[in-house]
Amino acid sequence: MNNPNTSLVSQMLSNRKKEIVYGKYEREVALAKQFFKYLGVYGLLASGLRSLEKRIIKPPLFRSELVKLPMANFLINWFGGNIGQETDANSGFLGFGLLHYTLINLLKPDRILCIGSQKGYIPAVCAMACRDNGKGIVDFVDAGKNEHESNSWGGIGFWKKTSPKKHFSLADIEMYINTYVMDSEQFAEASKKTYGYIYIDGDHSFKGVSRDYSMFWPKLEKGGIMCFHDITLKGKANSGEYGVWKLWKQLETKHNHKISIILRQNGIGILQKK
Ligand SMILES: C[S@@+](CC[C@H](N)C(=O)[O-])C[C@H]1O[C@@H](n2cnc3c(N)ncnc32)[C@H](O)[C@@H]1O
């Protein structure tokens, strides 16, 4: 009869061996990428390399580069993960990004919806979670408003000036995210999709966030999670009176499965659909 401890150890050793072999190929693929980038033909070969990468270096064990300092630091800087997301670029701490990443890892949704982001930090982290899950896609909606428009709520006009595909491709996640530069209301009317995870960080007025809640709650699947950013901000902003806190208070009587995570000024509200 097999000794369970021996078979466990041999399984671990064989996994380790696989990791070493995969690790070797990973370096070679990375070198090939650098070489083709240098030659300027990377675009042409990128998809071929990606499928090769998937076939030969698909990790045998769960593993994410997300929490390693260089990647975390890059994500925070490139996608604008600011203090409102409780990040720290120096130590590579992803703040609320880590929370969304973990919830998506646990739920493994097929579709994720993100409403509002200055430069894409939370949508990017969600897309990385899809990549690590081996499934799922993010629909990211932002009106692309700039600071001179009404109801911009911190928007800097970024999505009207940049190519979202190119922007996300720097983290190799462009195939896990579709960007819609439009108002959330327009998107809700046009889309028939349902979602397993929804993140709301667009219009922060009471009227605006309540509209997002009413439009997207019916599109949330059973067991799915809806998150609101900035549930504690109160008072006047350039775009008007903050109102997420007010909606969050109202939802208290409506939902049993409701969690508030409050740190400093911002805070995240989490609802699960039962
Ligand atoms: C407060 S910023 C998001 C800042 C965010 N905390 C972050 O980490 O990037 C709000 C974003 O929502 C967008 N926005 C505002 N109203 C919107 C609406 N009705 N539909 C879609 N996007 C909207 C703005 O263009 C802006 O980029």
Short mmCIF file of C-alpha atoms and ligand atoms in Angstrom, two decimals:
data_model
loop_
_atom_site.label_atom_id
_atom_site.label_comp_id
_atom_site.label_asym_id
_atom_site.label_seq_id
_atom_site.Cartn_x
_atom_site.Cartn_y
_atom_site.Cartn_z
CA MET A 1 0.00 0.00 0.00
CA ASN A 2 1.18 3.54 -0.73
CA ASN A 3 2.35 5.61 2.18
CA PRO A 4 0.27 8.82 1.84
CA ASN A 5 3.18 10.92 3.17
CA THR A 6 5.59 9.51 0.59
CA SER A 7 3.18 10.14 -2.27
CA LEU A 8 2.55 13.67 -1.02
CA VAL A 9 6.29 14.38 -0.92
CA SER A 10 6.86 12.90 -4.37
CA GLN A 11 3.93 14.91 -5.72
CA MET A 12 5.44 18.08 -4.24
CA LEU A 13 8.85 17.23 -5.70
CA SER A 14 7.38 16.58 -9.12
CA ASN A 15 5.46 19.88 -8.99
CA ARG A 16 8.67 21.66 -8.01
CA LYS A 17 10.46 19.96 -10.92
CA LYS A 18 7.72 21.13 -13.29
CA GLU A 19 8.03 24.66 -11.91
CA ILE A 20 11.78 24.66 -12.59
CA VAL A 21 11.25 23.43 -16.16
CA TYR A 22 8.45 25.94 -16.76
CA GLY A 23 10.63 28.65 -15.18
CA LYS A 24 13.36 27.91 -17.73
CA TYR A 25 10.99 28.33 -20.68
CA GLU A 26 9.57 31.46 -19.11
CA ARG A 27 13.00 33.11 -19.27
CA GLU A 28 13.47 32.09 -22.88
CA VAL A 29 10.06 33.41 -23.91
CA ALA A 30 10.82 36.69 -22.09
CA LEU A 31 14.15 36.96 -23.96
CA ALA A 32 12.43 36.24 -27.28
CA LYS A 33 9.88 38.97 -26.49
CA GLN A 34 12.68 41.48 -25.79
CA PHE A 35 14.45 40.49 -29.01
CA PHE A 36 11.34 40.92 -31.20
CA LYS A 37 10.46 44.17 -29.44
CA TYR A 38 13.96 45.37 -30.31
CA LEU A 39 13.45 44.44 -33.95
CA GLY A 40 10.16 46.35 -33.98
CA VAL A 41 8.11 43.35 -35.13
CA TYR A 42 6.77 42.50 -31.71
CA GLY A 43 3.19 43.45 -32.63
CA LEU A 44 3.16 40.86 -35.42
CA LEU A 45 4.58 38.09 -33.30
CA ALA A 46 2.93 38.96 -30.00
CA SER A 47 -0.16 36.80 -30.42
CA GLY A 48 1.93 33.83 -31.59
CA LEU A 49 4.24 34.21 -28.61
CA ARG A 50 1.30 34.52 -26.27
CA SER A 51 -0.22 31.23 -27.36
CA LEU A 52 3.22 29.61 -27.16
CA GLU A 53 3.59 31.07 -23.69
CA LYS A 54 0.19 29.65 -22.73
CA ARG A 55 1.12 26.19 -23.99
CA ILE A 56 4.61 25.81 -22.61
CA ILE A 57 4.78 27.97 -19.52
CA LYS A 58 1.23 27.67 -18.22
CA PRO A 59 2.01 27.42 -14.50
CA PRO A 60 1.18 24.07 -12.92
CA LEU A 61 0.38 25.74 -9.59
CA PHE A 62 -1.50 28.89 -8.74
CA ARG A 63 0.96 31.73 -8.95
CA SER A 64 0.61 35.44 -9.49
CA GLU A 65 3.22 38.04 -10.31
CA LEU A 66 0.80 40.68 -9.04
CA VAL A 67 2.12 40.77 -5.49
CA LYS A 68 5.78 40.97 -6.51
CA LEU A 69 7.25 44.43 -5.97
CA PRO A 70 8.20 45.34 -9.59
CA MET A 71 4.77 44.39 -10.96
CA ALA A 72 2.86 45.99 -8.06
CA ASN A 73 4.94 49.15 -8.36
CA PHE A 74 4.34 49.28 -12.12
CA LEU A 75 0.58 48.72 -11.76
CA ILE A 76 0.22 51.46 -9.17
CA ASN A 77 2.22 53.99 -11.19
CA TRP A 78 1.02 53.21 -14.70
CA PHE A 79 -2.67 52.80 -13.89
CA GLY A 80 -2.82 55.55 -11.27
CA GLY A 81 -3.52 53.57 -8.11
CA ASN A 82 -3.69 56.50 -5.73
CA ILE A 83 -4.06 57.00 -2.00
CA GLY A 84 -7.85 56.70 -2.39
CA GLN A 85 -7.18 53.04 -3.17
CA GLU A 86 -4.93 52.74 -0.07
CA THR A 87 -1.91 51.81 -2.22
CA ASP A 88 1.77 52.30 -1.46
CA ALA A 89 3.99 52.19 -4.54
CA ASN A 90 7.25 52.04 -2.55
CA SER A 91 6.40 48.87 -0.71
CA GLY A 92 4.31 47.53 -3.60
CA PHE A 93 1.17 47.41 -1.48
CA LEU A 94 -1.88 47.22 -3.73
CA GLY A 95 -4.41 48.42 -1.14
CA PHE A 96 -8.02 47.92 -2.24
CA GLY A 97 -6.69 46.43 -5.48
CA LEU A 98 -5.67 43.36 -3.50
CA LEU A 99 -9.17 43.09 -2.07
CA HIS A 100 -10.82 43.06 -5.52
CA TYR A 101 -8.18 40.67 -6.81
CA THR A 102 -8.84 38.22 -3.98
CA LEU A 103 -12.63 38.38 -4.25
CA ILE A 104 -12.41 37.74 -8.00
CA ASN A 105 -10.00 34.85 -7.39
CA LEU A 106 -12.53 33.34 -5.02
CA LEU A 107 -15.67 33.92 -7.11
CA LYS A 108 -14.13 33.25 -10.53
CA PRO A 109 -16.80 35.22 -12.39
CA ASP A 110 -17.21 34.99 -16.16
CA ARG A 111 -17.89 38.70 -16.50
CA ILE A 112 -16.86 41.72 -14.42
CA LEU A 113 -18.13 45.26 -14.75
CA CYS A 114 -16.13 48.33 -13.62
CA ILE A 115 -17.71 51.78 -13.74
CA GLY A 116 -15.29 54.73 -13.53
CA SER A 117 -11.52 54.91 -13.15
CA GLN A 118 -9.12 57.77 -13.78
CA LYS A 119 -6.37 55.69 -15.39
CA GLY A 120 -7.59 52.12 -14.99
CA TYR A 121 -6.09 50.86 -11.72
CA ILE A 122 -9.00 48.75 -10.41
CA PRO A 123 -10.07 47.56 -13.91
CA ALA A 124 -6.44 46.46 -14.51
CA VAL A 125 -6.26 44.53 -11.24
CA CYS A 126 -9.60 42.86 -12.08
CA ALA A 127 -8.24 41.90 -15.51
CA MET A 128 -5.13 40.41 -13.88
CA ALA A 129 -7.39 38.35 -11.63
CA CYS A 130 -9.18 37.04 -14.75
CA ARG A 131 -5.83 36.18 -16.29
CA ASP A 132 -4.75 34.30 -13.16
CA ASN A 133 -8.15 32.59 -12.93
CA GLY A 134 -7.78 31.42 -16.52
CA LYS A 135 -11.27 32.78 -17.20
CA GLY A 136 -13.34 35.95 -17.16
CA ILE A 137 -13.39 39.31 -18.90
CA VAL A 138 -13.78 42.88 -17.63
CA ASP A 139 -16.16 45.42 -19.18
CA PHE A 140 -14.80 48.80 -18.16
CA VAL A 141 -17.05 51.84 -18.64
CA ASP A 142 -15.89 55.44 -18.19
CA ALA A 143 -17.46 58.58 -19.61
CA GLY A 144 -13.94 59.98 -20.18
CA LYS A 145 -14.90 63.27 -18.56
CA ASN A 146 -12.25 65.88 -17.79
CA GLU A 147 -11.89 68.22 -14.84
CA HIS A 148 -13.61 71.12 -16.71
CA GLU A 149 -16.81 69.19 -17.41
CA SER A 150 -19.73 68.93 -15.01
CA ASN A 151 -20.09 65.65 -13.11
CA SER A 152 -16.54 64.53 -13.89
CA TRP A 153 -15.96 63.35 -10.30
CA GLY A 154 -12.19 63.27 -10.56
CA GLY A 155 -12.07 62.35 -14.27
CA ILE A 156 -9.07 63.75 -16.15
CA GLY A 157 -10.28 63.09 -19.72
CA PHE A 158 -7.76 60.27 -19.96
CA TRP A 159 -9.88 57.75 -21.91
CA LYS A 160 -10.61 60.22 -24.71
CA LYS A 161 -6.91 60.93 -25.23
CA THR A 162 -5.48 57.43 -25.10
CA SER A 163 -5.94 54.06 -26.77
CA PRO A 164 -7.29 51.83 -23.96
CA LYS A 165 -6.03 48.66 -25.71
CA LYS A 166 -2.49 50.05 -25.87
CA HIS A 167 -2.68 51.36 -22.32
CA PHE A 168 -3.67 47.94 -20.90
CA SER A 169 -1.29 46.05 -23.20
CA LEU A 170 1.68 47.25 -21.15
CA ALA A 171 0.56 44.84 -18.45
CA ASP A 172 -0.29 42.17 -21.06
CA ILE A 173 -3.95 42.23 -20.04
CA GLU A 174 -5.58 43.86 -23.07
CA MET A 175 -7.33 40.61 -24.01
CA TYR A 176 -9.03 40.46 -20.60
CA ILE A 177 -10.60 43.91 -20.76
CA ASN A 178 -13.00 45.79 -23.06
CA THR A 179 -13.22 49.55 -22.58
CA TYR A 180 -16.38 51.53 -23.32
CA VAL A 181 -15.89 55.29 -23.30
CA MET A 182 -19.47 56.28 -22.55
CA ASP A 183 -21.87 57.17 -19.78
CA SER A 184 -22.87 54.24 -17.55
CA GLU A 185 -26.54 54.91 -18.40
CA GLN A 186 -25.85 54.54 -22.13
CA PHE A 187 -23.96 51.32 -21.46
CA ALA A 188 -26.72 49.86 -19.26
CA GLU A 189 -29.32 50.54 -21.95
CA ALA A 190 -27.23 48.98 -24.71
CA SER A 191 -25.98 45.91 -22.84
CA LYS A 192 -27.94 42.78 -22.00
CA LYS A 193 -25.05 41.08 -20.19
CA THR A 194 -25.08 39.94 -16.57
CA TYR A 195 -22.08 40.04 -14.24
CA GLY A 196 -20.60 38.07 -11.36
CA TYR A 197 -18.69 41.08 -9.99
CA ILE A 198 -19.53 44.79 -10.28
CA TYR A 199 -17.40 47.73 -9.13
CA ILE A 200 -18.94 51.22 -9.03
CA ASP A 201 -16.74 54.33 -8.90
CA GLY A 202 -18.24 56.75 -11.45
CA ASP A 203 -20.72 59.51 -10.65
CA HIS A 204 -20.38 60.10 -6.88
CA SER A 205 -23.54 62.17 -6.41
CA PHE A 206 -26.44 60.55 -4.58
CA LYS A 207 -28.55 60.67 -7.74
CA GLY A 208 -25.76 59.30 -9.95
CA VAL A 209 -24.67 56.43 -7.73
CA SER A 210 -28.30 55.50 -6.97
CA ARG A 211 -28.93 55.32 -10.71
CA ASP A 212 -25.88 53.05 -11.16
CA TYR A 213 -27.12 50.83 -8.33
CA SER A 214 -30.66 50.55 -9.80
CA MET A 215 -29.39 49.93 -13.33
CA PHE A 216 -26.77 47.33 -12.46
CA TRP A 217 -28.16 45.48 -9.42
CA PRO A 218 -30.59 43.55 -11.69
CA LYS A 219 -27.59 42.67 -13.89
CA LEU A 220 -25.70 41.12 -10.94
CA GLU A 221 -25.88 37.33 -10.85
CA LYS A 222 -26.98 35.41 -7.77
CA GLY A 223 -24.03 35.00 -5.39
CA GLY A 224 -22.24 37.85 -7.18
CA ILE A 225 -20.68 40.88 -5.49
CA MET A 226 -21.27 44.60 -6.02
CA CYS A 227 -18.70 47.06 -4.58
CA PHE A 228 -18.92 50.81 -4.12
CA HIS A 229 -15.86 53.01 -3.70
CA ASP A 230 -15.89 56.12 -1.48
CA ILE A 231 -18.74 55.12 0.84
CA THR A 232 -17.54 57.56 3.50
CA LEU A 233 -16.76 60.74 1.52
CA LYS A 234 -19.04 63.58 2.58
CA GLY A 235 -19.35 67.27 1.75
CA LYS A 236 -18.78 69.26 -1.40
CA ALA A 237 -16.51 68.31 -4.31
CA ASN A 238 -15.95 70.28 -7.54
CA SER A 239 -18.67 68.21 -9.21
CA GLY A 240 -21.23 68.58 -6.42
CA GLU A 241 -22.21 66.96 -3.14
CA TYR A 242 -20.79 63.49 -2.41
CA GLY A 243 -23.64 61.02 -2.01
CA VAL A 244 -22.32 57.44 -2.04
CA TRP A 245 -22.46 57.43 1.80
CA LYS A 246 -26.17 58.26 1.66
CA LEU A 247 -27.02 55.42 -0.72
CA TRP A 248 -24.88 53.07 1.36
CA LYS A 249 -26.85 54.04 4.48
CA GLN A 250 -30.15 53.42 2.66
CA LEU A 251 -29.00 49.99 1.52
CA GLU A 252 -28.63 48.98 5.18
CA THR A 253 -32.32 48.23 5.50
CA LYS A 254 -32.45 46.47 2.15
CA HIS A 255 -29.50 44.06 2.29
CA ASN A 256 -28.35 41.67 5.01
CA HIS A 257 -25.11 40.76 3.33
CA LYS A 258 -23.39 44.09 3.45
CA ILE A 259 -19.83 44.90 4.57
CA SER A 260 -18.17 48.30 4.99
CA ILE A 261 -14.39 48.54 4.99
CA ILE A 262 -13.47 52.00 6.14
CA LEU A 263 -9.90 53.26 6.17
CA ARG A 264 -9.00 56.91 6.38
CA GLN A 265 -11.35 58.85 4.02
CA ASN A 266 -12.52 56.51 1.33
CA GLY A 267 -13.84 53.11 2.19
CA ILE A 268 -15.32 50.25 0.21
CA GLY A 269 -18.85 48.93 0.52
CA ILE A 270 -19.44 45.32 -0.45
CA LEU A 271 -22.83 43.70 -1.15
CA GLN A 272 -23.47 40.09 -2.02
CA LYS A 273 -26.61 39.07 -3.89
CA LYS A 274 -28.31 36.15 -2.20
C1 LIG B 1 -13.68 59.43 -9.09
S1 LIG B 1 -13.06 59.06 -10.70
C2 LIG B 1 -12.48 57.56 -10.32
C3 LIG B 1 -11.33 57.73 -9.43
C4 LIG B 1 -11.02 56.44 -8.84
N1 LIG B 1 -11.17 56.45 -7.42
C5 LIG B 1 -9.72 55.88 -9.33
O1 LIG B 1 -9.06 55.22 -8.54
O2 LIG B 1 -9.34 56.03 -10.48
C6 LIG B 1 -14.55 58.89 -11.51
C7 LIG B 1 -14.48 58.46 -12.96
O3 LIG B 1 -15.82 58.17 -13.35
C8 LIG B 1 -16.10 58.71 -14.61
N2 LIG B 1 -17.53 59.02 -14.63
C9 LIG B 1 -18.19 60.03 -14.01
N3 LIG B 1 -19.50 59.94 -14.24
C10 LIG B 1 -19.69 58.84 -15.01
C11 LIG B 1 -20.82 58.20 -15.58
N4 LIG B 1 -22.05 58.68 -15.40
N5 LIG B 1 -20.64 57.09 -16.32
C12 LIG B 1 -19.39 56.59 -16.51
N6 LIG B 1 -18.28 57.15 -16.00
C13 LIG B 1 -18.42 58.25 -15.25
C14 LIG B 1 -15.20 59.92 -14.78
O4 LIG B 1 -14.89 60.13 -16.13
C15 LIG B 1 -13.98 59.51 -13.93
O5 LIG B 1 -12.96 58.96 -14.71
#
